[in-house]
Structure formats: C-alpha cells, structure tokens
PDB file of C-alpha atoms and ligand atoms in Angstrom:
ATOM      1  CA  MET A   1      16.942 115.938  79.330  1.00 97.00           C
ATOM      2  CA  LYS A   2      18.878 118.669  77.565  1.00 98.00           C
ATOM      3  CA  LEU A   3      18.737 122.391  78.147  1.00 98.00           C
ATOM      4  CA  TRP A   4      20.031 124.720  75.431  1.00 98.00           C
ATOM      5  CA  TYR A   5      21.177 127.951  76.932  1.00 98.00           C
ATOM      6  CA  SER A   6      23.571 130.839  76.398  1.00 97.00           C
ATOM      7  CA  PRO A   7      25.490 132.004  79.480  1.00 96.00           C
ATOM      8  CA  ARG A   8      24.291 135.629  79.239  1.00 96.00           C
ATOM      9  CA  SER A   9      20.627 134.898  78.627  1.00 98.00           C
ATOM     10  CA  PRO A  10      18.598 135.995  81.667  1.00 98.00           C
ATOM     11  CA  TYR A  11      15.730 133.693  80.669  1.00 98.00           C
ATOM     12  CA  ALA A  12      18.006 130.635  80.472  1.00 98.00           C
ATOM     13  CA  ARG A  13      19.713 131.652  83.712  1.00 98.00           C
ATOM     14  CA  LYS A  14      16.317 131.672  85.425  1.00 98.00           C
ATOM     15  CA  CYS A  15      15.751 128.055  84.396  1.00 98.00           C
ATOM     16  CA  ARG A  16      19.240 126.976  85.474  1.00 98.00           C
ATOM     17  CA  ILE A  17      18.681 128.606  88.875  1.00 98.00           C
ATOM     18  CA  VAL A  18      15.327 126.817  89.279  1.00 98.00           C
ATOM     19  CA  ALA A  19      17.090 123.511  88.579  1.00 98.00           C
ATOM     20  CA  ILE A  20      19.846 124.279  91.128  1.00 98.00           C
ATOM     21  CA  GLU A  21      17.442 125.558  93.836  1.00 98.00           C
ATOM     22  CA  ARG A  22      15.242 122.459  93.442  1.00 98.00           C
ATOM     23  CA  GLY A  23      18.194 120.081  93.505  1.00 97.00           C
ATOM     24  CA  VAL A  24      17.557 118.676  90.031  1.00 98.00           C
ATOM     25  CA  ALA A  25      20.441 120.314  88.157  1.00 98.00           C
ATOM     26  CA  ASP A  26      22.272 116.974  87.829  1.00 97.00           C
ATOM     27  CA  ARG A  27      19.347 115.778  85.641  1.00 97.00           C
ATOM     28  CA  LEU A  28      20.030 118.523  83.103  1.00 98.00           C
ATOM     29  CA  GLU A  29      22.546 118.154  80.289  1.00 98.00           C
ATOM     30  CA  LEU A  30      23.521 121.744  79.460  1.00 98.00           C
ATOM     31  CA  VAL A  31      24.140 122.569  75.791  1.00 98.00           C
ATOM     32  CA  THR A  32      25.759 125.951  75.145  1.00 97.00           C
ATOM     33  CA  ALA A  33      24.411 127.886  72.163  1.00 97.00           C
ATOM     34  CA  ASP A  34      26.321 130.757  70.610  1.00 95.00           C
ATOM     35  CA  LEU A  35      23.536 132.999  69.399  1.00 93.00           C
ATOM     36  CA  ALA A  36      25.927 135.071  67.299  1.00 91.00           C
ATOM     37  CA  ASP A  37      26.939 131.976  65.277  1.00 93.00           C
ATOM     38  CA  PRO A  38      24.184 130.982  62.797  1.00 92.00           C
ATOM     39  CA  LYS A  39      25.282 127.331  62.810  1.00 94.00           C
ATOM     40  CA  SER A  40      25.142 127.091  66.585  1.00 93.00           C
ATOM     41  CA  ALA A  41      21.768 128.945  66.677  1.00 92.00           C
ATOM     42  CA  GLN A  42      20.320 126.599  64.070  1.00 94.00           C
ATOM     43  CA  ALA A  43      21.162 123.600  66.246  1.00 95.00           C
ATOM     44  CA  ILE A  44      18.785 124.848  68.982  1.00 97.00           C
ATOM     45  CA  PRO A  45      15.711 122.556  68.666  1.00 96.00           C
ATOM     46  CA  ASN A  46      13.409 125.610  69.093  1.00 96.00           C
ATOM     47  CA  PRO A  47      12.050 126.645  65.672  1.00 94.00           C
ATOM     48  CA  LEU A  48      12.198 130.224  66.907  1.00 95.00           C
ATOM     49  CA  GLY A  49      15.959 129.860  67.436  1.00 95.00           C
ATOM     50  CA  LYS A  50      15.752 131.093  71.016  1.00 97.00           C
ATOM     51  CA  VAL A  51      17.129 129.891  74.294  1.00 98.00           C
ATOM     52  CA  PRO A  52      16.258 128.438  76.687  1.00 98.00           C
ATOM     53  CA  ALA A  53      14.887 125.273  75.056  1.00 98.00           C
ATOM     54  CA  LEU A  54      14.349 122.061  76.960  1.00 98.00           C
ATOM     55  CA  LEU A  55      14.250 118.684  75.247  1.00 98.00           C
ATOM     56  CA  LEU A  56      12.853 115.891  77.394  1.00 98.00           C
ATOM     57  CA  ASP A  57      14.173 112.328  77.133  1.00 97.00           C
ATOM     58  CA  ASP A  58      10.974 111.267  75.322  1.00 98.00           C
ATOM     59  CA  GLY A  59      11.589 113.896  72.621  1.00 97.00           C
ATOM     60  CA  THR A  60       9.081 116.467  73.943  1.00 98.00           C
ATOM     61  CA  LEU A  61      10.249 120.024  73.376  1.00 98.00           C
ATOM     62  CA  ILE A  62       9.413 122.762  75.905  1.00 98.00           C
ATOM     63  CA  ILE A  63      10.113 126.370  74.997  1.00 98.00           C
ATOM     64  CA  ASP A  64       9.622 129.699  76.784  1.00 98.00           C
ATOM     65  CA  SER A  65      11.284 130.076  80.160  1.00 98.00           C
ATOM     66  CA  PRO A  66       8.117 130.218  82.367  1.00 98.00           C
ATOM     67  CA  LEU A  67       7.004 126.834  80.942  1.00 98.00           C
ATOM     68  CA  ILE A  68      10.483 125.321  81.285  1.00 98.00           C
ATOM     69  CA  ALA A  69      10.705 126.619  84.850  1.00 98.00           C
ATOM     70  CA  GLU A  70       7.308 125.179  85.677  1.00 97.00           C
ATOM     71  CA  HIS A  71       8.319 121.776  84.270  1.00 98.00           C
ATOM     72  CA  LEU A  72      11.501 121.793  86.380  1.00 98.00           C
ATOM     73  CA  ASP A  73       9.443 122.857  89.371  1.00 98.00           C
ATOM     74  CA  GLN A  74       7.113 119.854  88.978  1.00 97.00           C
ATOM     75  CA  MET A  75       9.957 117.324  89.161  1.00 96.00           C
ATOM     76  CA  PRO A  76      10.430 115.629  92.517  1.00 95.00           C
ATOM     77  CA  GLY A  77      12.889 117.708  94.482  1.00 91.00           C
ATOM     78  CA  LEU A  78      13.327 120.457  97.052  1.00 91.00           C
ATOM     79  CA  PRO A  79      10.415 122.838  97.950  1.00 94.00           C
ATOM     80  CA  ASN A  80       8.563 124.281  94.982  1.00 96.00           C
ATOM     81  CA  LEU A  81       9.254 127.718  93.557  1.00 98.00           C
ATOM     82  CA  VAL A  82       6.013 128.129  91.615  1.00 97.00           C
ATOM     83  CA  PRO A  83       3.132 128.221  94.094  1.00 93.00           C
ATOM     84  CA  MET A  84       0.288 125.902  92.983  1.00 92.00           C
ATOM     85  CA  GLU A  85      -2.673 128.240  93.469  1.00 92.00           C
ATOM     86  CA  GLY A  86      -4.290 131.325  94.961  1.00 94.00           C
ATOM     87  CA  PRO A  87      -2.806 134.747  95.629  1.00 95.00           C
ATOM     88  CA  ALA A  88       0.686 133.289  96.201  1.00 95.00           C
ATOM     89  CA  ARG A  89       0.720 131.885  92.660  1.00 96.00           C
ATOM     90  CA  ARG A  90      -0.608 135.105  91.174  1.00 97.00           C
ATOM     91  CA  HIS A  91       1.963 137.193  93.013  1.00 97.00           C
ATOM     92  CA  ALA A  92       4.897 134.928  91.994  1.00 98.00           C
ATOM     93  CA  THR A  93       3.908 134.597  88.351  1.00 98.00           C
ATOM     94  CA  GLN A  94       3.042 138.321  88.035  1.00 98.00           C
ATOM     95  CA  LEU A  95       6.466 139.161  89.389  1.00 98.00           C
ATOM     96  CA  GLU A  96       8.010 136.775  86.876  1.00 98.00           C
ATOM     97  CA  ALA A  97       5.964 138.395  84.067  1.00 98.00           C
ATOM     98  CA  ILE A  98       7.030 141.936  84.901  1.00 98.00           C
ATOM     99  CA  ALA A  99      10.667 140.887  85.304  1.00 98.00           C
ATOM    100  CA  ASP A 100      10.627 138.978  81.988  1.00 98.00           C
ATOM    101  CA  GLY A 101       8.838 141.867  80.308  1.00 98.00           C
ATOM    102  CA  ILE A 102      11.507 144.292  81.485  1.00 98.00           C
ATOM    103  CA  CYS A 103      14.125 141.831  80.169  1.00 98.00           C
ATOM    104  CA  ASP A 104      12.403 141.876  76.764  1.00 98.00           C
ATOM    105  CA  ALA A 105      12.691 145.648  76.712  1.00 98.00           C
ATOM    106  CA  VAL A 106      16.343 145.604  77.814  1.00 98.00           C
ATOM    107  CA  VAL A 107      17.145 143.061  75.086  1.00 97.00           C
ATOM    108  CA  LEU A 108      15.410 145.182  72.420  1.00 98.00           C
ATOM    109  CA  ALA A 109      16.999 148.451  73.615  1.00 98.00           C
ATOM    110  CA  ASN A 110      20.426 146.829  73.578  1.00 97.00           C
ATOM    111  CA  LEU A 111      19.889 145.393  70.082  1.00 96.00           C
ATOM    112  CA  GLU A 112      18.803 148.810  68.853  1.00 97.00           C
ATOM    113  CA  ARG A 113      21.764 150.714  70.241  1.00 95.00           C
ATOM    114  CA  ASN A 114      24.150 148.138  68.687  1.00 95.00           C
ATOM    115  CA  ARG A 115      22.757 148.562  65.174  1.00 96.00           C
ATOM    116  CA  ARG A 116      24.896 150.207  62.508  1.00 95.00           C
ATOM    117  CA  ASP A 117      24.580 153.927  61.857  1.00 93.00           C
ATOM    118  CA  GLY A 118      21.629 154.485  59.538  1.00 94.00           C
ATOM    119  CA  GLU A 119      19.848 151.358  60.794  1.00 94.00           C
ATOM    120  CA  ARG A 120      19.536 152.448  64.443  1.00 94.00           C
ATOM    121  CA  SER A 121      16.270 153.951  65.670  1.00 95.00           C
ATOM    122  CA  GLU A 122      16.694 156.276  68.667  1.00 95.00           C
ATOM    123  CA  THR A 123      12.853 156.287  68.960  1.00 97.00           C
ATOM    124  CA  VAL A 124      12.667 152.526  69.411  1.00 97.00           C
ATOM    125  CA  LYS A 125      15.507 152.532  71.867  1.00 97.00           C
ATOM    126  CA  THR A 126      13.976 155.364  73.910  1.00 97.00           C
ATOM    127  CA  GLN A 127      10.575 153.666  73.923  1.00 98.00           C
ATOM    128  CA  GLN A 128      12.043 150.386  75.162  1.00 98.00           C
ATOM    129  CA  LEU A 129      14.134 152.115  77.841  1.00 98.00           C
ATOM    130  CA  ALA A 130      10.995 153.995  79.045  1.00 98.00           C
ATOM    131  CA  LYS A 131       9.323 150.602  79.618  1.00 98.00           C
ATOM    132  CA  VAL A 132      12.345 149.518  81.641  1.00 98.00           C
ATOM    133  CA  GLU A 133      12.221 152.689  83.786  1.00 98.00           C
ATOM    134  CA  ARG A 134       8.501 152.362  84.457  1.00 98.00           C
ATOM    135  CA  GLY A 135       8.867 148.686  85.311  1.00 98.00           C
ATOM    136  CA  LEU A 136      11.756 149.326  87.722  1.00 98.00           C
ATOM    137  CA  ASP A 137       9.801 152.157  89.354  1.00 98.00           C
ATOM    138  CA  LEU A 138       6.865 149.808  89.965  1.00 98.00           C
ATOM    139  CA  LEU A 139       9.178 147.199  91.513  1.00 98.00           C
ATOM    140  CA  GLU A 140      10.742 149.838  93.774  1.00 98.00           C
ATOM    141  CA  ARG A 141       7.284 150.964  94.979  1.00 98.00           C
ATOM    142  CA  ASP A 142       6.315 147.333  95.649  1.00 97.00           C
ATOM    143  CA  ALA A 143       9.693 146.324  97.174  1.00 97.00           C
ATOM    144  CA  ALA A 144       8.082 145.486 100.547  1.00 96.00           C
ATOM    145  CA  ARG A 145       6.258 142.641  98.757  1.00 95.00           C
ATOM    146  CA  LEU A 146       9.585 140.924  98.014  1.00 97.00           C
ATOM    147  CA  ASP A 147       9.819 139.663 101.566  1.00 95.00           C
ATOM    148  CA  GLY A 148       8.962 135.985 102.059  1.00 93.00           C
ATOM    149  CA  PRO A 149      10.047 132.613 100.663  1.00 96.00           C
ATOM    150  CA  VAL A 150      11.868 132.583  97.346  1.00 97.00           C
ATOM    151  CA  THR A 151       9.659 131.990  94.308  1.00 98.00           C
ATOM    152  CA  ILE A 152      10.044 131.994  90.539  1.00 98.00           C
ATOM    153  CA  GLY A 153       9.231 135.701  90.728  1.00 98.00           C
ATOM    154  CA  HIS A 154      12.292 136.492  92.829  1.00 98.00           C
ATOM    155  CA  ILE A 155      14.495 134.387  90.558  1.00 98.00           C
ATOM    156  CA  ALA A 156      13.235 136.151  87.438  1.00 98.00           C
ATOM    157  CA  LEU A 157      13.721 139.492  89.111  1.00 98.00           C
ATOM    158  CA  GLY A 158      17.337 138.680  90.141  1.00 98.00           C
ATOM    159  CA  CYS A 159      18.179 137.512  86.595  1.00 98.00           C
ATOM    160  CA  MET A 160      16.627 140.606  85.073  1.00 98.00           C
ATOM    161  CA  LEU A 161      18.427 143.060  87.376  1.00 98.00           C
ATOM    162  CA  GLY A 162      21.761 141.325  86.763  1.00 98.00           C
ATOM    163  CA  TYR A 163      21.262 141.448  82.996  1.00 98.00           C
ATOM    164  CA  HIS A 164      20.050 145.064  83.001  1.00 98.00           C
ATOM    165  CA  GLU A 165      22.996 146.206  85.074  1.00 98.00           C
ATOM    166  CA  PHE A 166      25.364 144.276  82.811  1.00 97.00           C
ATOM    167  CA  ARG A 167      23.987 146.029  79.701  1.00 97.00           C
ATOM    168  CA  PHE A 168      23.145 149.540  81.014  1.00 97.00           C
ATOM    169  CA  GLY A 169      25.205 150.006  84.176  1.00 97.00           C
ATOM    170  CA  ARG A 170      24.404 150.893  87.752  1.00 97.00           C
ATOM    171  CA  ASP A 171      22.444 154.145  87.235  1.00 98.00           C
ATOM    172  CA  TRP A 172      19.136 152.352  87.894  1.00 98.00           C
ATOM    173  CA  ARG A 173      20.121 152.090  91.569  1.00 98.00           C
ATOM    174  CA  ARG A 174      20.174 155.834  92.222  1.00 98.00           C
ATOM    175  CA  THR A 175      16.393 156.170  92.635  1.00 98.00           C
ATOM    176  CA  ARG A 176      15.684 152.576  93.659  1.00 98.00           C
ATOM    177  CA  PRO A 177      17.503 151.947  96.949  1.00 98.00           C
ATOM    178  CA  ARG A 178      15.157 149.213  98.196  1.00 98.00           C
ATOM    179  CA  LEU A 179      15.343 147.247  94.981  1.00 98.00           C
ATOM    180  CA  ALA A 180      19.142 147.637  94.865  1.00 98.00           C
ATOM    181  CA  ALA A 181      19.477 146.393  98.490  1.00 98.00           C
ATOM    182  CA  TRP A 182      17.262 143.424  97.684  1.00 98.00           C
ATOM    183  CA  TYR A 183      19.279 142.588  94.594  1.00 98.00           C
ATOM    184  CA  ASP A 184      22.640 142.771  96.362  1.00 98.00           C
ATOM    185  CA  ALA A 185      21.418 140.295  98.993  1.00 98.00           C
ATOM    186  CA  PHE A 186      19.784 137.983  96.467  1.00 98.00           C
ATOM    187  CA  ALA A 187      22.856 137.995  94.187  1.00 97.00           C
ATOM    188  CA  ARG A 188      24.813 136.361  96.972  1.00 97.00           C
ATOM    189  CA  ARG A 189      22.770 133.151  96.731  1.00 98.00           C
ATOM    190  CA  PRO A 190      24.958 130.240  95.563  1.00 98.00           C
ATOM    191  CA  SER A 191      22.638 129.573  92.605  1.00 98.00           C
ATOM    192  CA  MET A 192      23.014 133.190  91.426  1.00 98.00           C
ATOM    193  CA  GLN A 193      26.790 133.087  91.898  1.00 97.00           C
ATOM    194  CA  GLU A 194      27.090 129.773  90.080  1.00 98.00           C
ATOM    195  CA  THR A 195      25.203 130.982  87.037  1.00 98.00           C
ATOM    196  CA  MET A 196      26.766 134.453  86.800  1.00 96.00           C
ATOM    197  CA  PRO A 197      28.816 134.791  83.572  1.00 92.00           C
ATOM    198  CA  PRO A 198      32.361 136.064  84.355  1.00 88.00           C
ATOM    199  CA  GLU A 199      31.873 139.245  82.314  1.00 89.00           C
ATOM    200  CA  MET A 200      28.868 140.120  84.499  1.00 87.00           C
ATOM    201  CA  LYS A 201      30.981 139.778  87.664  1.00 83.00           C
ATOM    202  CA  SER A 202      33.437 142.388  86.430  1.00 69.00           C
ATOM    203  CA  ALA A 203      30.817 144.729  84.884  1.00 65.00           C
TER     204      ALA A 203
HETATM  205  N1  GSH B 301      10.092 134.569  76.027  1.00 65.32           N
HETATM  206  C1  GSH B 301      11.301 133.814  75.880  1.00 65.32           C
HETATM  207  C2  GSH B 301      12.437 134.756  75.477  1.00 65.32           C
HETATM  208  C3  GSH B 301      13.701 134.004  75.112  1.00 65.32           C
HETATM  209  C4  GSH B 301      14.723 134.926  74.411  1.00 65.32           C
HETATM  210  O1  GSH B 301      14.373 135.986  73.859  1.00 65.32           O
HETATM  211  N2  GSH B 301      15.966 134.499  74.375  1.00 65.32           N
HETATM  212  C5  GSH B 301      17.014 135.235  73.673  1.00 65.32           C
HETATM  213  C6  GSH B 301      18.315 135.171  74.460  1.00 65.32           C
HETATM  214  S1  GSH B 301      18.292 136.254  75.846  1.00 65.32           S
HETATM  215  C7  GSH B 301      17.315 134.554  72.367  1.00 65.32           C
HETATM  216  O2  GSH B 301      17.379 133.352  72.294  1.00 65.32           O
HETATM  217  N3  GSH B 301      17.475 135.341  71.288  1.00 65.32           N
HETATM  218  C8  GSH B 301      17.865 134.810  69.995  1.00 65.32           C
HETATM  219  C9  GSH B 301      16.899 135.217  68.945  1.00 65.32           C
HETATM  220  O3  GSH B 301      15.882 135.866  69.234  1.00 65.32           O
HETATM  221  O4  GSH B 301      17.155 134.872  67.789  1.00 65.32           O
HETATM  222  C10 GSH B 301      11.635 133.050  77.156  1.00 65.32           C
HETATM  223  O5  GSH B 301      11.166 133.469  78.198  1.00 65.32           O
HETATM  224  O6  GSH B 301      12.254 131.980  77.073  1.00 65.32           O
END
C-alpha cells in the first residue's frame, strides 16, 4: 500500500508514526508530495488534493488521517494505539480531535499570515490563533490525563505541538509548563525523531 505524504504535514506524520509504533512501516510505500507544486499535488489520489492519502493494494482509497491511522492500527502488529471501546477510546479519539483541530487552526493562521499584502486578513488570522490558544490552555489544564499508555491521542498531540512550534515559535511554552514538559519527553521517542523534518529540528 502507498501513503502520500509531505514531510511537514502533521497529519501525515501522525500516520507515519502509527505505522512505526505498530511495526508495520515496512508495509508502506511512502510517496512524497510537494504541495507547492501543482503537478505533484495533482498526483495525490485524493480528489481534495490533501495528504495523507492511503491507497491499498486492492485500489481502495482511504483519506483523512484519523481513518488512515485506524486502518493502520487494525493491521496485525504491535499493541494497538486506538482503543477499541469505552472511556479509553473516547479519551484517545477526543485528544486526537482536539489536537487535529488545533492543527487546522495553525495551518489556516499560517496561510493567512503568508498571503500577499491586500489579500491578508488580520481578523481571520487572529480568530484562528485564538482557537489555538484556547485549545492549548485546555490541554495544559488536562495535562495530568496524558499519563498512561501511548494512544493515537498522544501521537496527534505530539505532531501538533511540533508543527505549531515550527510555525509560531516557543512562546506557547511560557504559560504551559506541564504540556511543554510532556512534549519534550514525547519528542524523544524514536518514531518522533525519525519523522521529524530537518527544518523542524533546527527551528
Ligand atoms: N483532515 C485532514 C487534513 C489534511 C490536510 O489538511 N493536509 C494538508 C497538509 S498539512 C494538505 O494536504 N493541504 C493541501 C491542500 O489543502 O490543498 C486529515 O486529517 O488528514
């Protein structure tokens, strides 16, 4: 099966980490997409032109990172990352949803600030960054709940914090010491290191 990804995409990174953590990464053929190059973006089999996109050997297309992650989690491999049911599942998938939602806001705020003069909306950028701040505050308040076995929620959170810091710097840490400490420890995992784009390491 083939996974289209771009190295900086936090959603694609989440799927690659799931594959590594579950010991199924060797089953994935990685296809790099350059989202800034229309030709490369058009080659992504996702009609929405987004990564990640997973194409199974039988031609089935799976898009949207939570669904791709769940598919990778259901393959035979190391212990699961998406709990099957009950409060554990709700907690893991809610954490994934808030982390992905913050990522969406970071992506939009970054797009907005990079627009040309005259096209940029400070209002949109400010609104998106306010979502990021509120989301990070919630995660800081709930940081005690991050203890326990690694799930898809932790992986999504690690990818989001890495991407946010890459785009908007380390200021977020000032008022979120518990989240920052959690991230620093989590970022040392081999799967996080292996999937970290070089420009993120030096950011
Ligand atoms: N909800 C999607 C979001 C994927 C997404 O927005 N990917 C970005 C890269 S970080 C993308 O492909 N953007 C290109 C575009 O929107 O044209 C997921 O979780 O997979």
